[in-house]
N, CA, C and O atoms as a Tripos MOL2 file, in Angstrom:
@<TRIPOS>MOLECULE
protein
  240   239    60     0     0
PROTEIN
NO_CHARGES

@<TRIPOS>ATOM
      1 N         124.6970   94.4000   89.8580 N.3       1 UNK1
      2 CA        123.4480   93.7350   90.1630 C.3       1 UNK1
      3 C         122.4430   94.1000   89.0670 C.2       1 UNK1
      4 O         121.9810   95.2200   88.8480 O.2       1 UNK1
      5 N         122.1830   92.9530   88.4140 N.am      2 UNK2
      6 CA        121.3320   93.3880   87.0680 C.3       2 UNK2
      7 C         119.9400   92.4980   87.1400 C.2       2 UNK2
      8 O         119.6300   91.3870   86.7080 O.2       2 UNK2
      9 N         119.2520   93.5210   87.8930 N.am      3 UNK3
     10 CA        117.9510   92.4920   88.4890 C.3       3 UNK3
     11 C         116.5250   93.3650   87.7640 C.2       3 UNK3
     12 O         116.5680   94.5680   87.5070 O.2       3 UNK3
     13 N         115.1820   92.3970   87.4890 N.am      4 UNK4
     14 CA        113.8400   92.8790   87.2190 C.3       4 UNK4
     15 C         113.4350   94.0150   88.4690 C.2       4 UNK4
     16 O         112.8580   95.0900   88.3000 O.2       4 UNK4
     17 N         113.8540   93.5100   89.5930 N.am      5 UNK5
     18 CA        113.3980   94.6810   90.5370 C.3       5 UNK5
     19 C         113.6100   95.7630   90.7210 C.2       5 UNK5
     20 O         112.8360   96.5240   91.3010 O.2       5 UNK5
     21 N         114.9990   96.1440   90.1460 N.am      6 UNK6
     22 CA        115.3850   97.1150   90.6320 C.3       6 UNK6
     23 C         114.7620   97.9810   89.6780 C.2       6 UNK6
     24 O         114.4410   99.0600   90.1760 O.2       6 UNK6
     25 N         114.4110   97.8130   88.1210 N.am      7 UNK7
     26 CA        113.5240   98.4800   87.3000 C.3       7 UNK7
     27 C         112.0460   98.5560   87.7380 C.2       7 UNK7
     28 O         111.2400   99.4450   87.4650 O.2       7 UNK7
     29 N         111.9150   97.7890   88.2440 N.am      8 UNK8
     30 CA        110.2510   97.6390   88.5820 C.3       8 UNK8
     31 C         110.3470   99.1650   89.3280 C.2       8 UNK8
     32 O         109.7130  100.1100   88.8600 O.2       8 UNK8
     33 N         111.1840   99.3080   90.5070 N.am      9 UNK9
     34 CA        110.8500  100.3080   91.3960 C.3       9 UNK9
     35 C         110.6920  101.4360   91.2210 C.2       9 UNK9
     36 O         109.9700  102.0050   92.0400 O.2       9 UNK9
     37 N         111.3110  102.2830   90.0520 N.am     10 UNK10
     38 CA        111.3520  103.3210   89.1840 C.3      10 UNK10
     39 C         109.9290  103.6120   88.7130 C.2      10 UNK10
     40 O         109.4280  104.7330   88.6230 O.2      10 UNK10
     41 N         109.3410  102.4280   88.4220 N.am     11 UNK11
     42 CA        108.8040  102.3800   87.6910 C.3      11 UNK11
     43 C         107.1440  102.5690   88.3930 C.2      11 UNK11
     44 O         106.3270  103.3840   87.9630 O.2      11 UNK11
     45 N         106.9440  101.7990   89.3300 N.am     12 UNK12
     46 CA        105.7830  101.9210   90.4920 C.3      12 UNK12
     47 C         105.9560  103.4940   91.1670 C.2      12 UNK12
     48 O         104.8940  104.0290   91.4860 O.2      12 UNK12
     49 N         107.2510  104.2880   91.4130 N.am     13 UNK13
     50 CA        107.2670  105.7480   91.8510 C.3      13 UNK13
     51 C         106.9920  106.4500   90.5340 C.2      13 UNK13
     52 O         106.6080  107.6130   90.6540 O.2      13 UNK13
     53 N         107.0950  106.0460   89.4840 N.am     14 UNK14
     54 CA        106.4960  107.4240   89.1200 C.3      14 UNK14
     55 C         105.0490  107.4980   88.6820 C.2      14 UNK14
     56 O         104.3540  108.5130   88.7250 O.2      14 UNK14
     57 N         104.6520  106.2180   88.2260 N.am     15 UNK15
     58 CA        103.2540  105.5450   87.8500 C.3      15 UNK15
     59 C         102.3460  106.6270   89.6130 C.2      15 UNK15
     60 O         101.4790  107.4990   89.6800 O.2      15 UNK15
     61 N         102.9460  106.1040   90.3680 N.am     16 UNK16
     62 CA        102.0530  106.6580   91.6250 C.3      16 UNK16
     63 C         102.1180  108.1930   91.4060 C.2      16 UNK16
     64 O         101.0740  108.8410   91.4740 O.2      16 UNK16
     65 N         103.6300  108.9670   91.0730 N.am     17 UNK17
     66 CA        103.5330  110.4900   91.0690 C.3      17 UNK17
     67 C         102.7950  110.7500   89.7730 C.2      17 UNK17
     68 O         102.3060  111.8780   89.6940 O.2      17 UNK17
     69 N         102.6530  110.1270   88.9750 N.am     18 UNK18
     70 CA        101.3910  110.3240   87.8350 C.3      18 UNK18
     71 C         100.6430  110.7150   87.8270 C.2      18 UNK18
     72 O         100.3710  111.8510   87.4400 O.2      18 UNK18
     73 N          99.7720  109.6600   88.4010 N.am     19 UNK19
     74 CA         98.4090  108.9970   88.7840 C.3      19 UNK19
     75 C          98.1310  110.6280   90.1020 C.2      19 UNK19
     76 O          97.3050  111.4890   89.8000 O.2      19 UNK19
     77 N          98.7370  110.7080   91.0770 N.am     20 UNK20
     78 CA         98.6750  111.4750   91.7890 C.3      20 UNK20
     79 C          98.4130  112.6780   91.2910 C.2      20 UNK20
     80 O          97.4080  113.2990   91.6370 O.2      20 UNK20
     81 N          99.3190  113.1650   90.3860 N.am     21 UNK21
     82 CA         99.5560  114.3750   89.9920 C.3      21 UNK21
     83 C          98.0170  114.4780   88.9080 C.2      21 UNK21
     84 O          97.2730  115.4470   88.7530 O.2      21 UNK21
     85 N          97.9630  113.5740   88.5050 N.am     22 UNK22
     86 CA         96.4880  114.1430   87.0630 C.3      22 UNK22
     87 C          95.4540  114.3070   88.0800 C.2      22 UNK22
     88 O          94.6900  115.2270   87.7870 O.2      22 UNK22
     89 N          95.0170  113.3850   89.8060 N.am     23 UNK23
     90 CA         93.9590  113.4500   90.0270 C.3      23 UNK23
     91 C          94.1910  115.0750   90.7360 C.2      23 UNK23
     92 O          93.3450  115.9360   90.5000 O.2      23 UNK23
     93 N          95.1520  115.3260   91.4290 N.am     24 UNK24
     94 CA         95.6220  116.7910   91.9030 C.3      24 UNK24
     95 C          94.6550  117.9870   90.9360 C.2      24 UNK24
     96 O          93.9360  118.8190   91.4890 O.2      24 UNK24
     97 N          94.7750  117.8990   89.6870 N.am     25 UNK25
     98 CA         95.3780  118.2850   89.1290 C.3      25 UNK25
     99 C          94.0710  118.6160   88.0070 C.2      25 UNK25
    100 O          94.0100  119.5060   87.1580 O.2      25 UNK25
    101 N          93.0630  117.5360   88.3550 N.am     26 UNK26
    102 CA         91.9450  117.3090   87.3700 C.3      26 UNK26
    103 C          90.7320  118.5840   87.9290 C.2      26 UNK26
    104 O          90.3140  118.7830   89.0700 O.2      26 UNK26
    105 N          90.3740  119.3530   86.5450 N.am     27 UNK27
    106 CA         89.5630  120.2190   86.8980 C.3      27 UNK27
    107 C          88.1740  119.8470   87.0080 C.2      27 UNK27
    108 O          87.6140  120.9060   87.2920 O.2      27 UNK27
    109 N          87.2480  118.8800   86.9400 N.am     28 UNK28
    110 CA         86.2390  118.2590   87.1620 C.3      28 UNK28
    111 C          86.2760  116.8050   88.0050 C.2      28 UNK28
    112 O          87.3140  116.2110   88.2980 O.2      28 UNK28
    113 N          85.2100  116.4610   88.2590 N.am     29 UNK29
    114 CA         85.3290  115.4930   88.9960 C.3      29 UNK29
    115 C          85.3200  114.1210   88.4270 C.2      29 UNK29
    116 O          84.1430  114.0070   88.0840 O.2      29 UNK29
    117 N          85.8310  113.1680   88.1630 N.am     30 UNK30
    118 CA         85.8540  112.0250   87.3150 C.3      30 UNK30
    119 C          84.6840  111.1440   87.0640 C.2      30 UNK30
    120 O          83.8340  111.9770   87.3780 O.2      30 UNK30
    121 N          84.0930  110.2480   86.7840 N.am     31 UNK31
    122 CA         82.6360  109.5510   87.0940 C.3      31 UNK31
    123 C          83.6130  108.4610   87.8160 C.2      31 UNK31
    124 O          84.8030  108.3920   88.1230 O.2      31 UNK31
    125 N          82.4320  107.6380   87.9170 N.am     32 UNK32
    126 CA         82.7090  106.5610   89.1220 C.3      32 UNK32
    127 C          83.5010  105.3880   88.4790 C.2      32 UNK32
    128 O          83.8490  104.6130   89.3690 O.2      32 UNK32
    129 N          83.9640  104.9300   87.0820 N.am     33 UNK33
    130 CA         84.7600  104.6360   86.1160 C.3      33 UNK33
    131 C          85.5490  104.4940   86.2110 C.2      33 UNK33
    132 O          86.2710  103.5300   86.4610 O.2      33 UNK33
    133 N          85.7130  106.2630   85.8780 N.am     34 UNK34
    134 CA         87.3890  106.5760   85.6760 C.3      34 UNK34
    135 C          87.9240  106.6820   87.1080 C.2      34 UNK34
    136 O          89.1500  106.7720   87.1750 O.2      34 UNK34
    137 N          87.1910  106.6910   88.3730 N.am     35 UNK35
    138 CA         87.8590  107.2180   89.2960 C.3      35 UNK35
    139 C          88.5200  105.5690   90.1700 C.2      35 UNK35
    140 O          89.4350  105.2580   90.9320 O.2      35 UNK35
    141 N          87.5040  104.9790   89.5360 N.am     36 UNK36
    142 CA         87.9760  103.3660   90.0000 C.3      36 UNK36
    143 C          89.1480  102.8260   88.8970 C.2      36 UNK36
    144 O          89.8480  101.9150   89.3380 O.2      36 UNK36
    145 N          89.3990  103.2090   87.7300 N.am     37 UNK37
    146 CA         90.3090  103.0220   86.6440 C.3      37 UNK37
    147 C          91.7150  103.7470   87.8300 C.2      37 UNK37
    148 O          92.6060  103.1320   88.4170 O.2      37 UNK37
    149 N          91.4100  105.1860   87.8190 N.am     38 UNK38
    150 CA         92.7490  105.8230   88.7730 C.3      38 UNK38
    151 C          93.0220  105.0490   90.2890 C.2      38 UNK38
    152 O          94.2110  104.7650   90.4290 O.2      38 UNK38
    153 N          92.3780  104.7590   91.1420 N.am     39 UNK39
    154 CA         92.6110  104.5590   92.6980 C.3      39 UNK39
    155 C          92.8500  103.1710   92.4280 C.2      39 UNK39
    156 O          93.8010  102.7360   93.0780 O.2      39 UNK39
    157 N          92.3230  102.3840   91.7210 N.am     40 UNK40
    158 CA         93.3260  100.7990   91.1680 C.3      40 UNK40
    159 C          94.3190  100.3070   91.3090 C.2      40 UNK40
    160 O          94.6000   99.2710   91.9110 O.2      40 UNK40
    161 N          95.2900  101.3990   90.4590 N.am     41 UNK41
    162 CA         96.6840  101.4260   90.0580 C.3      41 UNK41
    163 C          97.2750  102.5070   91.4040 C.2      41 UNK41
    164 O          98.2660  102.3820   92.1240 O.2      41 UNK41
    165 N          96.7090  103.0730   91.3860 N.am     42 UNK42
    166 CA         97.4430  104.1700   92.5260 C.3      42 UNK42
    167 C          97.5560  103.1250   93.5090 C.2      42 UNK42
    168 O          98.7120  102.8550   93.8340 O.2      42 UNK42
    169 N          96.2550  102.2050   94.2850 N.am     43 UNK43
    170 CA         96.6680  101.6210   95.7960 C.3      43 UNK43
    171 C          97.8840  100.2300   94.8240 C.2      43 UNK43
    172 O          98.7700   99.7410   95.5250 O.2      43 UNK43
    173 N          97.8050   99.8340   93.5810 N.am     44 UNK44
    174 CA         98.4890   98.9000   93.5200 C.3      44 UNK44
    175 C         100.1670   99.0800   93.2930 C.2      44 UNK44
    176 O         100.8300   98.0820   93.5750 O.2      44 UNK44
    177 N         100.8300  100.1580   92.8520 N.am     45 UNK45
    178 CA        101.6740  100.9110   92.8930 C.3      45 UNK45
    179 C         102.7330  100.6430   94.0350 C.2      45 UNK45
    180 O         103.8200  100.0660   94.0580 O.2      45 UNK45
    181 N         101.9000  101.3570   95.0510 N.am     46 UNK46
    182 CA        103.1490  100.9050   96.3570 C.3      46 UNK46
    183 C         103.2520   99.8020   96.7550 C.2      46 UNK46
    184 O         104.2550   99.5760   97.4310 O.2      46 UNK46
    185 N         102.0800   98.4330   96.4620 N.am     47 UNK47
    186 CA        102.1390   97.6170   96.9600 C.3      47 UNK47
    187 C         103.5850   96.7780   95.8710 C.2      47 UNK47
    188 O         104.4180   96.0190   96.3650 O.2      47 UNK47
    189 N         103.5400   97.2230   94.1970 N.am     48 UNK48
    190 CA        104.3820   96.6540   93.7420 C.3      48 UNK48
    191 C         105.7880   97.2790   94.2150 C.2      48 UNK48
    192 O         106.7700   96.5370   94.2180 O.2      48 UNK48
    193 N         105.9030   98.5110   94.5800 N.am     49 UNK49
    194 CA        106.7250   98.7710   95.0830 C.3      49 UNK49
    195 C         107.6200   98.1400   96.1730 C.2      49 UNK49
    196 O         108.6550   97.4790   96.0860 O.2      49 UNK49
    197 N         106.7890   98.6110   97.3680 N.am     50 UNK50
    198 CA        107.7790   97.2390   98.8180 C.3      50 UNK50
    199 C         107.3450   95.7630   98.1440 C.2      50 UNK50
    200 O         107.8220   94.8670   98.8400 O.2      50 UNK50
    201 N         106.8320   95.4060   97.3740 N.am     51 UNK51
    202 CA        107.3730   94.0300   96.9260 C.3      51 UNK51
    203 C         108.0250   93.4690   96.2220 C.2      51 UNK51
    204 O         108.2120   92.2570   96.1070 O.2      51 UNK51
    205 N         108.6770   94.8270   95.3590 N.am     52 UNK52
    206 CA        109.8000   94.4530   94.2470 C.3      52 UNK52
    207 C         111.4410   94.9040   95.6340 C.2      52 UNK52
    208 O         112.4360   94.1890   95.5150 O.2      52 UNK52
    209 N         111.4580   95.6550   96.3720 N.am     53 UNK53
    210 CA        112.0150   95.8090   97.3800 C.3      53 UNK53
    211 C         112.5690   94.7450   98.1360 C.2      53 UNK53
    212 O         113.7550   94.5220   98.3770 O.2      53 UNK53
    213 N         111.2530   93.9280   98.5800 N.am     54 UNK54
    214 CA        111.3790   92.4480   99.3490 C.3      54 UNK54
    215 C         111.9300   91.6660   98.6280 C.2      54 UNK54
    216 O         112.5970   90.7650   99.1360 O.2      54 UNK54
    217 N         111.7930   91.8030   97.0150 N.am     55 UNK55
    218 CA        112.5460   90.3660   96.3090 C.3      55 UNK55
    219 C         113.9260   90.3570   96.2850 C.2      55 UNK55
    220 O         114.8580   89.5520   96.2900 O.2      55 UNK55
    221 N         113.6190   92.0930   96.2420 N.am     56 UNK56
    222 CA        115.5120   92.5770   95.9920 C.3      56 UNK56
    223 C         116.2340   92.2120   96.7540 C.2      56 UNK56
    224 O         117.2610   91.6020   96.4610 O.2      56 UNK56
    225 N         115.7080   92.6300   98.4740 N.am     57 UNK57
    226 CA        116.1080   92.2730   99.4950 C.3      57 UNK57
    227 C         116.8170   90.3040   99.7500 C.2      57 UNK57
    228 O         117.7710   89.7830  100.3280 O.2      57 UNK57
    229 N         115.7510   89.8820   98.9920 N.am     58 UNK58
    230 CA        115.8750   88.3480   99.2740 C.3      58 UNK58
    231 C         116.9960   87.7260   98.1790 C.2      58 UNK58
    232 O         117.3660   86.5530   98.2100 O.2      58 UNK58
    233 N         117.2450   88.2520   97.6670 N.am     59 UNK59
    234 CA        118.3830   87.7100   95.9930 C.3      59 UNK59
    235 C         119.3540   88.3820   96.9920 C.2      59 UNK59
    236 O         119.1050   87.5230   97.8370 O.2      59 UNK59
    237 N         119.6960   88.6870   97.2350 N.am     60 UNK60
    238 CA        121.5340   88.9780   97.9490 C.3      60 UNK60
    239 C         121.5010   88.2800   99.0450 C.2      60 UNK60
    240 O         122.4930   88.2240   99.7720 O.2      60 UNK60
@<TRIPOS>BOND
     1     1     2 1
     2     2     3 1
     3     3     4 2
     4     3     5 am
     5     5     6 1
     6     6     7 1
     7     7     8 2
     8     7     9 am
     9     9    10 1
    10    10    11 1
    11    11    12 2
    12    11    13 am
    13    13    14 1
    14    14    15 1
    15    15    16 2
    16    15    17 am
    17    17    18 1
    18    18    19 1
    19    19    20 2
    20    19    21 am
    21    21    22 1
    22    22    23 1
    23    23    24 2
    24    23    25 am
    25    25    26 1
    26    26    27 1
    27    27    28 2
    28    27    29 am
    29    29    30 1
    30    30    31 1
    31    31    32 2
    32    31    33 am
    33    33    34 1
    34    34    35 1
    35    35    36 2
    36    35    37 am
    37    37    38 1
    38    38    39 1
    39    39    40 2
    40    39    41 am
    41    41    42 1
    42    42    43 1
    43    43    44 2
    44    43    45 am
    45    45    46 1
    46    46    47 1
    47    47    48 2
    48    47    49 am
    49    49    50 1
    50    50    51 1
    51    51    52 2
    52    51    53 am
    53    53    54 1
    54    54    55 1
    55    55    56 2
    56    55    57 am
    57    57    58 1
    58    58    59 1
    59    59    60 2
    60    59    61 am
    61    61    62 1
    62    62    63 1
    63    63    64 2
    64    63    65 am
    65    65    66 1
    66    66    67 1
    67    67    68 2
    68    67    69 am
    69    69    70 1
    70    70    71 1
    71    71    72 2
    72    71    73 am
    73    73    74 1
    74    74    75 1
    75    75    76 2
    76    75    77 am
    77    77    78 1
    78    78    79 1
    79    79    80 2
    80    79    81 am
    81    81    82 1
    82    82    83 1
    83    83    84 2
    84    83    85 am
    85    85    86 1
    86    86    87 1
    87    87    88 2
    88    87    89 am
    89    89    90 1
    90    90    91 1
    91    91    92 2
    92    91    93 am
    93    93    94 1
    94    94    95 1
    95    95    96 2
    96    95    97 am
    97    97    98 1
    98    98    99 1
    99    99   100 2
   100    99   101 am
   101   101   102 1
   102   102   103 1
   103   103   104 2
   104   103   105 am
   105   105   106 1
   106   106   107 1
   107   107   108 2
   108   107   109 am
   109   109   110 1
   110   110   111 1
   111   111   112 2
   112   111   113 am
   113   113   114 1
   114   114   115 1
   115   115   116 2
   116   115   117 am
   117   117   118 1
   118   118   119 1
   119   119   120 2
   120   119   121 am
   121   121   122 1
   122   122   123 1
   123   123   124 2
   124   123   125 am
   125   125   126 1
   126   126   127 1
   127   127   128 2
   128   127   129 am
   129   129   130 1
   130   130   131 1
   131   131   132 2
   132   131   133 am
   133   133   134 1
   134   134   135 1
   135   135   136 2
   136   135   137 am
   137   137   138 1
   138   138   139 1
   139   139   140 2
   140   139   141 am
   141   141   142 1
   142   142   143 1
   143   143   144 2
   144   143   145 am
   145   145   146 1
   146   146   147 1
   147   147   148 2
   148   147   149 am
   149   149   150 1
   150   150   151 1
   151   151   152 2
   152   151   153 am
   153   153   154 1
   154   154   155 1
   155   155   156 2
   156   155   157 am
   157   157   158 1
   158   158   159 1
   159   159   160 2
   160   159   161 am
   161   161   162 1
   162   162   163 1
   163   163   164 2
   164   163   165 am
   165   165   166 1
   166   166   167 1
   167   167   168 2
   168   167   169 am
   169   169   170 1
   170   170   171 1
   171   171   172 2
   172   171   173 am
   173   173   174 1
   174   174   175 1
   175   175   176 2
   176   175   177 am
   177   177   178 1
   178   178   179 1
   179   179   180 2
   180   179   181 am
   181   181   182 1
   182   182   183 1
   183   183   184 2
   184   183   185 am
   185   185   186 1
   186   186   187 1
   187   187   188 2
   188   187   189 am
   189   189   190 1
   190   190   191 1
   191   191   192 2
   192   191   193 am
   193   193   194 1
   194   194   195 1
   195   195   196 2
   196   195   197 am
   197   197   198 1
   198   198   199 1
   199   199   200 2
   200   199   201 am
   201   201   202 1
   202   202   203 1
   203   203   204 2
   204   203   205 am
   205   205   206 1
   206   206   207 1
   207   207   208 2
   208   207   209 am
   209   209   210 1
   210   210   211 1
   211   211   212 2
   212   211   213 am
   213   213   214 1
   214   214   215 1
   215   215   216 2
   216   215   217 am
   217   217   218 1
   218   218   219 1
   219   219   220 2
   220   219   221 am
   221   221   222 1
   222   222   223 1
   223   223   224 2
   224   223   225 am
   225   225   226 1
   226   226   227 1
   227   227   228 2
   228   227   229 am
   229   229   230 1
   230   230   231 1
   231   231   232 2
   232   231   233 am
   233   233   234 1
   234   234   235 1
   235   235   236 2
   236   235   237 am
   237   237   238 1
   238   238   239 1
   239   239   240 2
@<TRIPOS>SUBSTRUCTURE
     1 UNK1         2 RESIDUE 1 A UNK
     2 UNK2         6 RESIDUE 1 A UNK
     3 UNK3        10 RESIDUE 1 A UNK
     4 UNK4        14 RESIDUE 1 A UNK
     5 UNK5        18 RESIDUE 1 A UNK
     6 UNK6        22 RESIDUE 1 A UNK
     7 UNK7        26 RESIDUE 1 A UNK
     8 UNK8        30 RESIDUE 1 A UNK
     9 UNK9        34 RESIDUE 1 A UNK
    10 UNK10       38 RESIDUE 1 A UNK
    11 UNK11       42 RESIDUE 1 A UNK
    12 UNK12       46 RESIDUE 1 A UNK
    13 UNK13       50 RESIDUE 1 A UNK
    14 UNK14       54 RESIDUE 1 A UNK
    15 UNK15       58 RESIDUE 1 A UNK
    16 UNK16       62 RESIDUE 1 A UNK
    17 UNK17       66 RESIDUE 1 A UNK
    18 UNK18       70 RESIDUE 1 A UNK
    19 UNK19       74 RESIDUE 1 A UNK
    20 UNK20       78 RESIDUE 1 A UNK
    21 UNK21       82 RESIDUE 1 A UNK
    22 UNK22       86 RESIDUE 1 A UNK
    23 UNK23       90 RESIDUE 1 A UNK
    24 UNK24       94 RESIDUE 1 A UNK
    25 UNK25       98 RESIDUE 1 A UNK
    26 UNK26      102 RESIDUE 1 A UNK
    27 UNK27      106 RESIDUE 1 A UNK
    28 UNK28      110 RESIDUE 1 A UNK
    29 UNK29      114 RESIDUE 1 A UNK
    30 UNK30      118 RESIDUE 1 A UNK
    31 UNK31      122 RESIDUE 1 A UNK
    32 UNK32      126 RESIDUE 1 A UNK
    33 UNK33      130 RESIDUE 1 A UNK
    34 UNK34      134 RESIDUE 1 A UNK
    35 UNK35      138 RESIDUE 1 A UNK
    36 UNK36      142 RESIDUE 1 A UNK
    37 UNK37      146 RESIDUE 1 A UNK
    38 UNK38      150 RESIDUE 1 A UNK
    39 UNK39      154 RESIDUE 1 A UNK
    40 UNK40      158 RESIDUE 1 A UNK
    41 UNK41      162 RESIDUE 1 A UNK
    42 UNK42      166 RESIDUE 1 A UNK
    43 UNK43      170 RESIDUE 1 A UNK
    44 UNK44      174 RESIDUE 1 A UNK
    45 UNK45      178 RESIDUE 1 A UNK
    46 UNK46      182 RESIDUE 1 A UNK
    47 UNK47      186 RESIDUE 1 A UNK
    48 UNK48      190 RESIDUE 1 A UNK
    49 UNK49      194 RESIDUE 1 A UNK
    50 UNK50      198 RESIDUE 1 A UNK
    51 UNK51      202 RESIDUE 1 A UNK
    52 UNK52      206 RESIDUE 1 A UNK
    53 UNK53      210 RESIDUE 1 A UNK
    54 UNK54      214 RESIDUE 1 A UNK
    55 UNK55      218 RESIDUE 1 A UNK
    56 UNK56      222 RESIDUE 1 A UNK
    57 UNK57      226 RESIDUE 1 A UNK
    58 UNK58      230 RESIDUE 1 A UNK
    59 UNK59      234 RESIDUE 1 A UNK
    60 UNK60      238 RESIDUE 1 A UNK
């Protein structure tokens, strides 16, 4: 099975353990910017996630 999704998914878990891990991780507090630049991609992440899932699901 040689599908776009199944790369996508790799790819949205670690982007989220990233993203997670720098804000963990950050010794000051971000401005209101960067912190909307990070929580962006972080809430959009899982959503690409169960939806590269659902496509996968739907091709077999």
């Amino acid at each position: 099975m040689n599908s776009k999704w199944l790369k996508l998914m790799p790819i949205s878990g670690i982007s989220s353990a990233w993203l997670l891990y720098e804000m963990a991780t950050a010794t000051k507090a971000p401005s209101r910017v960067l912190a909307t630049l990070q929580y962006g991609p972080l809430a959009c992440a899982p959503i690409g996630l169960v939806g590269s899932l659902v496509m996968l699901a739907s091709e077999t």
